[in-house]
PDB file of C-alpha atoms in Angstrom:
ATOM      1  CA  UNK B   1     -16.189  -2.506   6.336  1.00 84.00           C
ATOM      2  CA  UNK B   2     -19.178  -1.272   4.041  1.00 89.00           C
ATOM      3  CA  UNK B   3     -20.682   0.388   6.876  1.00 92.00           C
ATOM      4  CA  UNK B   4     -17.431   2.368   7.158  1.00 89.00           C
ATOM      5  CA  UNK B   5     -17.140   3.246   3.944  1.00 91.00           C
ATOM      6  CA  UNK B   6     -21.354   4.537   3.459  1.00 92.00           C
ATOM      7  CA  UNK B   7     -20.222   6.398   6.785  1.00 89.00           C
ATOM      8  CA  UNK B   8     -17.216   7.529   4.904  1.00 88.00           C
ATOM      9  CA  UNK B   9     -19.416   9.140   1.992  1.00 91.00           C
ATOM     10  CA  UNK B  10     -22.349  10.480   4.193  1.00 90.00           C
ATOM     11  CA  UNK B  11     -19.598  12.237   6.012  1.00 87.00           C
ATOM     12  CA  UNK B  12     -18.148  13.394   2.794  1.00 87.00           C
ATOM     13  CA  UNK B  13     -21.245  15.060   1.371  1.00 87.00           C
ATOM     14  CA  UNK B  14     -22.466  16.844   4.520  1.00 80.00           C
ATOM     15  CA  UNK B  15     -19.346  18.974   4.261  1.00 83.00           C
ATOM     16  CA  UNK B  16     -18.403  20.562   0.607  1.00 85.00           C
ATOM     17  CA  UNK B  17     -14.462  20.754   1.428  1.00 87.00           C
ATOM     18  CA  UNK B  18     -14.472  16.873   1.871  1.00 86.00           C
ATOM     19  CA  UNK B  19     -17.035  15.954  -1.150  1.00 86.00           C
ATOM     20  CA  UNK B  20     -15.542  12.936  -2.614  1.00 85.00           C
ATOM     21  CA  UNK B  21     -12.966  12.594   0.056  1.00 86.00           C
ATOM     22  CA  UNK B  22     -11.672   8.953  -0.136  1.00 89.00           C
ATOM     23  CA  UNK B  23      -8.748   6.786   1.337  1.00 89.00           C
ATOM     24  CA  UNK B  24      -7.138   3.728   0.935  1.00 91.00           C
ATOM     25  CA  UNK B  25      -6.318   0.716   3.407  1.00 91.00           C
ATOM     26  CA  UNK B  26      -4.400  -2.442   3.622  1.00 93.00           C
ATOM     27  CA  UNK B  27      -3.949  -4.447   6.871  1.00 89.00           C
ATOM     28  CA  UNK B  28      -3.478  -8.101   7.482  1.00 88.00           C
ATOM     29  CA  UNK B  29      -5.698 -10.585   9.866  1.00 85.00           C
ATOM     30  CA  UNK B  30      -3.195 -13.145  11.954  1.00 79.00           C
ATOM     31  CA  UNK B  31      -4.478 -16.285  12.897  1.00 76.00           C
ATOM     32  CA  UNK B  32      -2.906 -19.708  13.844  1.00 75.00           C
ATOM     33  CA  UNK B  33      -4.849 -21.060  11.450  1.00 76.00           C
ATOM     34  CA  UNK B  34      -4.358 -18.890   7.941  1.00 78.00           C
ATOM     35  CA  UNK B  35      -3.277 -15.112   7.035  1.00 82.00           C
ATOM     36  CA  UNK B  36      -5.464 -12.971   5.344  1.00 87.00           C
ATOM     37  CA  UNK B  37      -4.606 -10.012   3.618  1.00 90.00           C
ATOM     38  CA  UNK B  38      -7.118  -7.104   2.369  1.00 93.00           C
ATOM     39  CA  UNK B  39      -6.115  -4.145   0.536  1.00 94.00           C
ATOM     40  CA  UNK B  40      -7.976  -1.266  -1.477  1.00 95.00           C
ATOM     41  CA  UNK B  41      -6.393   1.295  -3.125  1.00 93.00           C
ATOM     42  CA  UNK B  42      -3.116   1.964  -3.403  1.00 92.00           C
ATOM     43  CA  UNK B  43      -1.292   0.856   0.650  1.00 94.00           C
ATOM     44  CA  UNK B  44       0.863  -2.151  -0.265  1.00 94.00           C
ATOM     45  CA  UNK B  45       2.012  -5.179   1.774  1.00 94.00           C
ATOM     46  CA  UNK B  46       5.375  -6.506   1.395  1.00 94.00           C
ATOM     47  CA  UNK B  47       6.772  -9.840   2.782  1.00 92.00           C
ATOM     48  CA  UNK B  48      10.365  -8.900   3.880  1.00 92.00           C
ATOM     49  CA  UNK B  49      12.566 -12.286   2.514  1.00 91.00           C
ATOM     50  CA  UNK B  50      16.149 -12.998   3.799  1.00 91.00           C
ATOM     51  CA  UNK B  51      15.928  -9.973   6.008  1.00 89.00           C
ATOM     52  CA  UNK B  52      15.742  -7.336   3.470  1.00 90.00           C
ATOM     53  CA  UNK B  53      14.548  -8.151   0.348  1.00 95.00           C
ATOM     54  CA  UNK B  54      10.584  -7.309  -0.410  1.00 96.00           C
ATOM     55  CA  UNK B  55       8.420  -8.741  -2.186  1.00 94.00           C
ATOM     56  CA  UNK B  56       4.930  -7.129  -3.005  1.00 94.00           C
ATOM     57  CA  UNK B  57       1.979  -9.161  -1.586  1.00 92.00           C
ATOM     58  CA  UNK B  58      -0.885  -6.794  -2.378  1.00 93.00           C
ATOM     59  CA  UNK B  59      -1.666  -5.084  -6.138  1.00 91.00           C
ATOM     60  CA  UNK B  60      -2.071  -1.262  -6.623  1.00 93.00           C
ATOM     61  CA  UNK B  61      -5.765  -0.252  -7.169  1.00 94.00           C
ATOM     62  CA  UNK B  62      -4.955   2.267  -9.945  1.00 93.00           C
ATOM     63  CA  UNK B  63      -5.664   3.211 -13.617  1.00 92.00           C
ATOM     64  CA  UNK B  64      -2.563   2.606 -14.531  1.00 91.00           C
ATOM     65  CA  UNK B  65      -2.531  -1.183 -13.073  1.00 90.00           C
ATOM     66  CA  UNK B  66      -6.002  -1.531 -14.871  1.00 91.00           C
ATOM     67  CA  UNK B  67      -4.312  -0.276 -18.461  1.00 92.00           C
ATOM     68  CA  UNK B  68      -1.260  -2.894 -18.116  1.00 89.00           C
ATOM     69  CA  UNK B  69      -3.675  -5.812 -17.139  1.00 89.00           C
ATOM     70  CA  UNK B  70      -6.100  -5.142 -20.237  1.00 92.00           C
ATOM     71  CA  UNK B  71      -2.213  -4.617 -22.116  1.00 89.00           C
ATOM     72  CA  UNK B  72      -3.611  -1.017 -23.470  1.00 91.00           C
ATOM     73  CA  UNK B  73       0.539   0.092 -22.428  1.00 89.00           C
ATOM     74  CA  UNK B  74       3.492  -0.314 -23.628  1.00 82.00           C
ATOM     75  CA  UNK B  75       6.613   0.208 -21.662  1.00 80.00           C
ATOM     76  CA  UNK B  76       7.851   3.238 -22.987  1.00 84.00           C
ATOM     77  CA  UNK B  77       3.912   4.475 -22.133  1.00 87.00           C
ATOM     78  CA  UNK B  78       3.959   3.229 -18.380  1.00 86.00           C
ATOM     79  CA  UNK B  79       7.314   4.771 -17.407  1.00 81.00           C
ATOM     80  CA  UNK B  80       5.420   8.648 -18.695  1.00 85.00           C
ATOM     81  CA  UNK B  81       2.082   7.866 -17.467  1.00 89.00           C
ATOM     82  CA  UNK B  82       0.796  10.532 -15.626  1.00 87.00           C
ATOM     83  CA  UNK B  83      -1.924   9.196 -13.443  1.00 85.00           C
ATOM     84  CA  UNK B  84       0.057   6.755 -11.800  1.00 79.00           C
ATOM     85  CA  UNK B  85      -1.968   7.599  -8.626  1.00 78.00           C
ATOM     86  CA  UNK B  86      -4.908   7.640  -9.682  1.00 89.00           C
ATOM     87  CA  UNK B  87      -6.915   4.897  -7.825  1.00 91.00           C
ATOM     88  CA  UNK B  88      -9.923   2.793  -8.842  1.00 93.00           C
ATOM     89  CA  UNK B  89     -11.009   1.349  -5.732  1.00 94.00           C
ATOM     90  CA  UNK B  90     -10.870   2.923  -2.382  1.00 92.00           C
ATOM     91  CA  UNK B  91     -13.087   3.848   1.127  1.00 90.00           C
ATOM     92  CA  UNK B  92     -15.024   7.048   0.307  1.00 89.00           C
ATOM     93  CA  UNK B  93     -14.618   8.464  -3.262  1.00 89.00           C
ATOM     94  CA  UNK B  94     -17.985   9.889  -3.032  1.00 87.00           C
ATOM     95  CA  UNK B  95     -19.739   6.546  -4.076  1.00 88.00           C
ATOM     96  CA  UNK B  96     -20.044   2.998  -3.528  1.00 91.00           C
ATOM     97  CA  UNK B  97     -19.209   2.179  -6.699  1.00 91.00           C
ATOM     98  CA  UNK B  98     -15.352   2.378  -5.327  1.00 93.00           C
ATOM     99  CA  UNK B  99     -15.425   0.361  -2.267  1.00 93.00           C
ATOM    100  CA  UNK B 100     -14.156  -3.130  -3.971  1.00 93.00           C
ATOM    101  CA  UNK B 101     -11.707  -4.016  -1.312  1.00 92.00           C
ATOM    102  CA  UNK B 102      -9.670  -7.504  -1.729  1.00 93.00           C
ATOM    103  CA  UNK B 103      -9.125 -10.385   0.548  1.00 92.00           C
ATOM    104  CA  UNK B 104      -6.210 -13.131  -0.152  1.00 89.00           C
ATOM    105  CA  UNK B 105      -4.639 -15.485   2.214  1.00 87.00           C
ATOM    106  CA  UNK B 106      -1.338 -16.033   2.622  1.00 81.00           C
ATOM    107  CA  UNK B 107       1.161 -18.204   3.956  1.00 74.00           C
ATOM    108  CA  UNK B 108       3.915 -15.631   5.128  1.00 67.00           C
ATOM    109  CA  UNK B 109       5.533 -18.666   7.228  1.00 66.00           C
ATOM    110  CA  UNK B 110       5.789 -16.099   9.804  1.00 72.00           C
ATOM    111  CA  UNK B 111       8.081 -13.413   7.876  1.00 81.00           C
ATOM    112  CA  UNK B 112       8.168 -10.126   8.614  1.00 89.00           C
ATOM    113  CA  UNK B 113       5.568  -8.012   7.071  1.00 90.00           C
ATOM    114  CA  UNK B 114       6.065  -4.230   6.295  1.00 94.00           C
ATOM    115  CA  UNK B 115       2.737  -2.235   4.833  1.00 95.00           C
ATOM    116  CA  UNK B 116       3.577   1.045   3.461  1.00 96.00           C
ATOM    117  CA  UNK B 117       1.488   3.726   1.888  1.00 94.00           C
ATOM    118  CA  UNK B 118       2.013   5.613  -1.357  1.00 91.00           C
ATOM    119  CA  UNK B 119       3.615   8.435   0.499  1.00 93.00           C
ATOM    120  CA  UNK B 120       6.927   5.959   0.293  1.00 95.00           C
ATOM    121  CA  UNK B 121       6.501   3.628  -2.154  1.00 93.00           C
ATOM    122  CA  UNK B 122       5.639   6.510  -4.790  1.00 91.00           C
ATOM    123  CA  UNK B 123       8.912   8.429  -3.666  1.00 94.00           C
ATOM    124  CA  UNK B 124      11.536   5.349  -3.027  1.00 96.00           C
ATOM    125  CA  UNK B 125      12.462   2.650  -5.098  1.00 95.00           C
ATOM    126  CA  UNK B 126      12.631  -1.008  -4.004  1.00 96.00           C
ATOM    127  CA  UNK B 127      15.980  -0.432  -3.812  1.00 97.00           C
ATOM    128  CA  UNK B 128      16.359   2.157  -1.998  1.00 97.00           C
ATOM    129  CA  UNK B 129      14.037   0.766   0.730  1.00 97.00           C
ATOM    130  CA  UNK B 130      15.769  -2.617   0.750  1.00 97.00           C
ATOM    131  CA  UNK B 131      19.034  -0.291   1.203  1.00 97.00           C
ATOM    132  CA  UNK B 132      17.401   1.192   4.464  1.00 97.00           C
ATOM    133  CA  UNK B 133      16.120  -2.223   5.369  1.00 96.00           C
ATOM    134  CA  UNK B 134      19.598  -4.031   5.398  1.00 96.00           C
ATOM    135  CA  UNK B 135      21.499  -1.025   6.805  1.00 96.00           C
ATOM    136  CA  UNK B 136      19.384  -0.472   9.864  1.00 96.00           C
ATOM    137  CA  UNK B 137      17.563  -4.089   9.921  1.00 93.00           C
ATOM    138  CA  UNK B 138      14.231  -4.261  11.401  1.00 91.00           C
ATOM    139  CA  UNK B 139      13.525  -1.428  13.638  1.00 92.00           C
ATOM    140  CA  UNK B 140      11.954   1.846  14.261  1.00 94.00           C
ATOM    141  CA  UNK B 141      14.885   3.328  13.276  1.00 96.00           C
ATOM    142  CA  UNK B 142      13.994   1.847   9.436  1.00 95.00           C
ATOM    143  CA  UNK B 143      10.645   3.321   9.863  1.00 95.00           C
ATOM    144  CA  UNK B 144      12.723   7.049  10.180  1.00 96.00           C
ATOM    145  CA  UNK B 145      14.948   6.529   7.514  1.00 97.00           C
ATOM    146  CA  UNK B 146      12.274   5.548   4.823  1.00 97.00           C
ATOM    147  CA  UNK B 147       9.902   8.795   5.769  1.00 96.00           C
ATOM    148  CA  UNK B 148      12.951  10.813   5.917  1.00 97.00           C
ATOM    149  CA  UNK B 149      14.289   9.467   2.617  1.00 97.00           C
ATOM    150  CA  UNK B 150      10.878   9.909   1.135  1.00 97.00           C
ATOM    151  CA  UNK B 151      10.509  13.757   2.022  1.00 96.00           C
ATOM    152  CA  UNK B 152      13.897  14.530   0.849  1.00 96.00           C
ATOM    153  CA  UNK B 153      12.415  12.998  -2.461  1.00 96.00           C
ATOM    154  CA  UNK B 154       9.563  15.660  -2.145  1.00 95.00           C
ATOM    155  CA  UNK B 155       6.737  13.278  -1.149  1.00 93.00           C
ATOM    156  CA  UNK B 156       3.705  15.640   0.529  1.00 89.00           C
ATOM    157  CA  UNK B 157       1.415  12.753   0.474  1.00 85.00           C
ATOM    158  CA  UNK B 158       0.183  10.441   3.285  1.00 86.00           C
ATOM    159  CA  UNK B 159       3.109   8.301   4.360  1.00 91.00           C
ATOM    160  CA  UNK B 160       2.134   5.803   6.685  1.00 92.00           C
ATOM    161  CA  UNK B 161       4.722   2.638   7.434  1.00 95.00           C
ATOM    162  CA  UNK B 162       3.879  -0.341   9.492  1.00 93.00           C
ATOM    163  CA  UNK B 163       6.740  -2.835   9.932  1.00 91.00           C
ATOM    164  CA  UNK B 164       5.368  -6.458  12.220  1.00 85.00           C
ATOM    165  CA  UNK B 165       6.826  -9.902  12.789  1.00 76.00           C
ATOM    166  CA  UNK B 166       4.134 -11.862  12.052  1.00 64.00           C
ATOM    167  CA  UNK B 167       5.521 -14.630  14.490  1.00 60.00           C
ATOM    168  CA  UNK B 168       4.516 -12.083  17.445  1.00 49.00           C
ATOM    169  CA  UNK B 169       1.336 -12.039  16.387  1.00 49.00           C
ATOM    170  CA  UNK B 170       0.139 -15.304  16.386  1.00 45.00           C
TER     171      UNK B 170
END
């Protein structure tokens, strides 16, 4: 993955419209004997419990998770932040400096898995998506729904869903 990333960068400064072009990632590894996640940026992983109900597996690389680790926010202050998106670790970004990708295993006990990029999770709530989820289970059709809900909410960003059974995969 580093080489990716340097490639990412050299890439990045041979052409001035994509100087400090950078993306984020988050994927999982199956095997039969452990589950690793990885994540940088901002891409999340959810386990999807009882059939609808998600719970986050992966943590937001972004200022605004740094600021309420190091408790520099209050609640009032998080709701109005304005860099919310703002990322602190990522492929690209013009340096190295940013590529501080995490690894975790897991034990999903072969749940299904849904990984969704900020495009959604920025533009529905959990809510919202565990509305989809139990109204049109897990299927493509879920997929749909959450993109389409998401651009009627005005998202123009990257919005990238992945929905697996991990029990398929192993």
């Amino acid at each position: 993955m580093k080489k990716i990333n340097e490639d990412l960068i050299s890439l990045s400064r041979g052409n001035i419209q994509q100087k400090g072009m950078a993306t984020t990632l988050s994927g999982i590894l199956f095997s039969k004997e452990q589950t690793c996640l990885f994540n940088i940026g901002n891409t999340r992983v959810y386990l999807i419990q009882s059939g609808k109900y998600l719970k986050q597996l992966t943590l937001d690389d972004t200022t605004l998770n740094f600021l309420i680790a190091i408790g520099k926010l209050n609640k009032e202050e998080i709701s109005n932040f304005d860099r919310k998106n703002e990322i602190t670790a990522c492929f690209g970004g013009g340096t190295s400096d940013l590529f501080k990708i995490k690894m975790n295993y897991v034990n999903t006990n072969k749940a299904p898995i849904i990984i969704i990029s900020d495009g959604i999770h920025d533009y529905l709530t959990i809510d919202q998506m565990e509305d989809i989820i139990d109204e049109f289970g897990l299927t493509e059709k879920t997929c749909n729904e959450m993109l389409k809900t998401a651009r009627e909410n005005n998202s123009c960003d990257d919005a990238s869903i992945i929905l697996c059974y991990c029990k398929d995969l192993i």
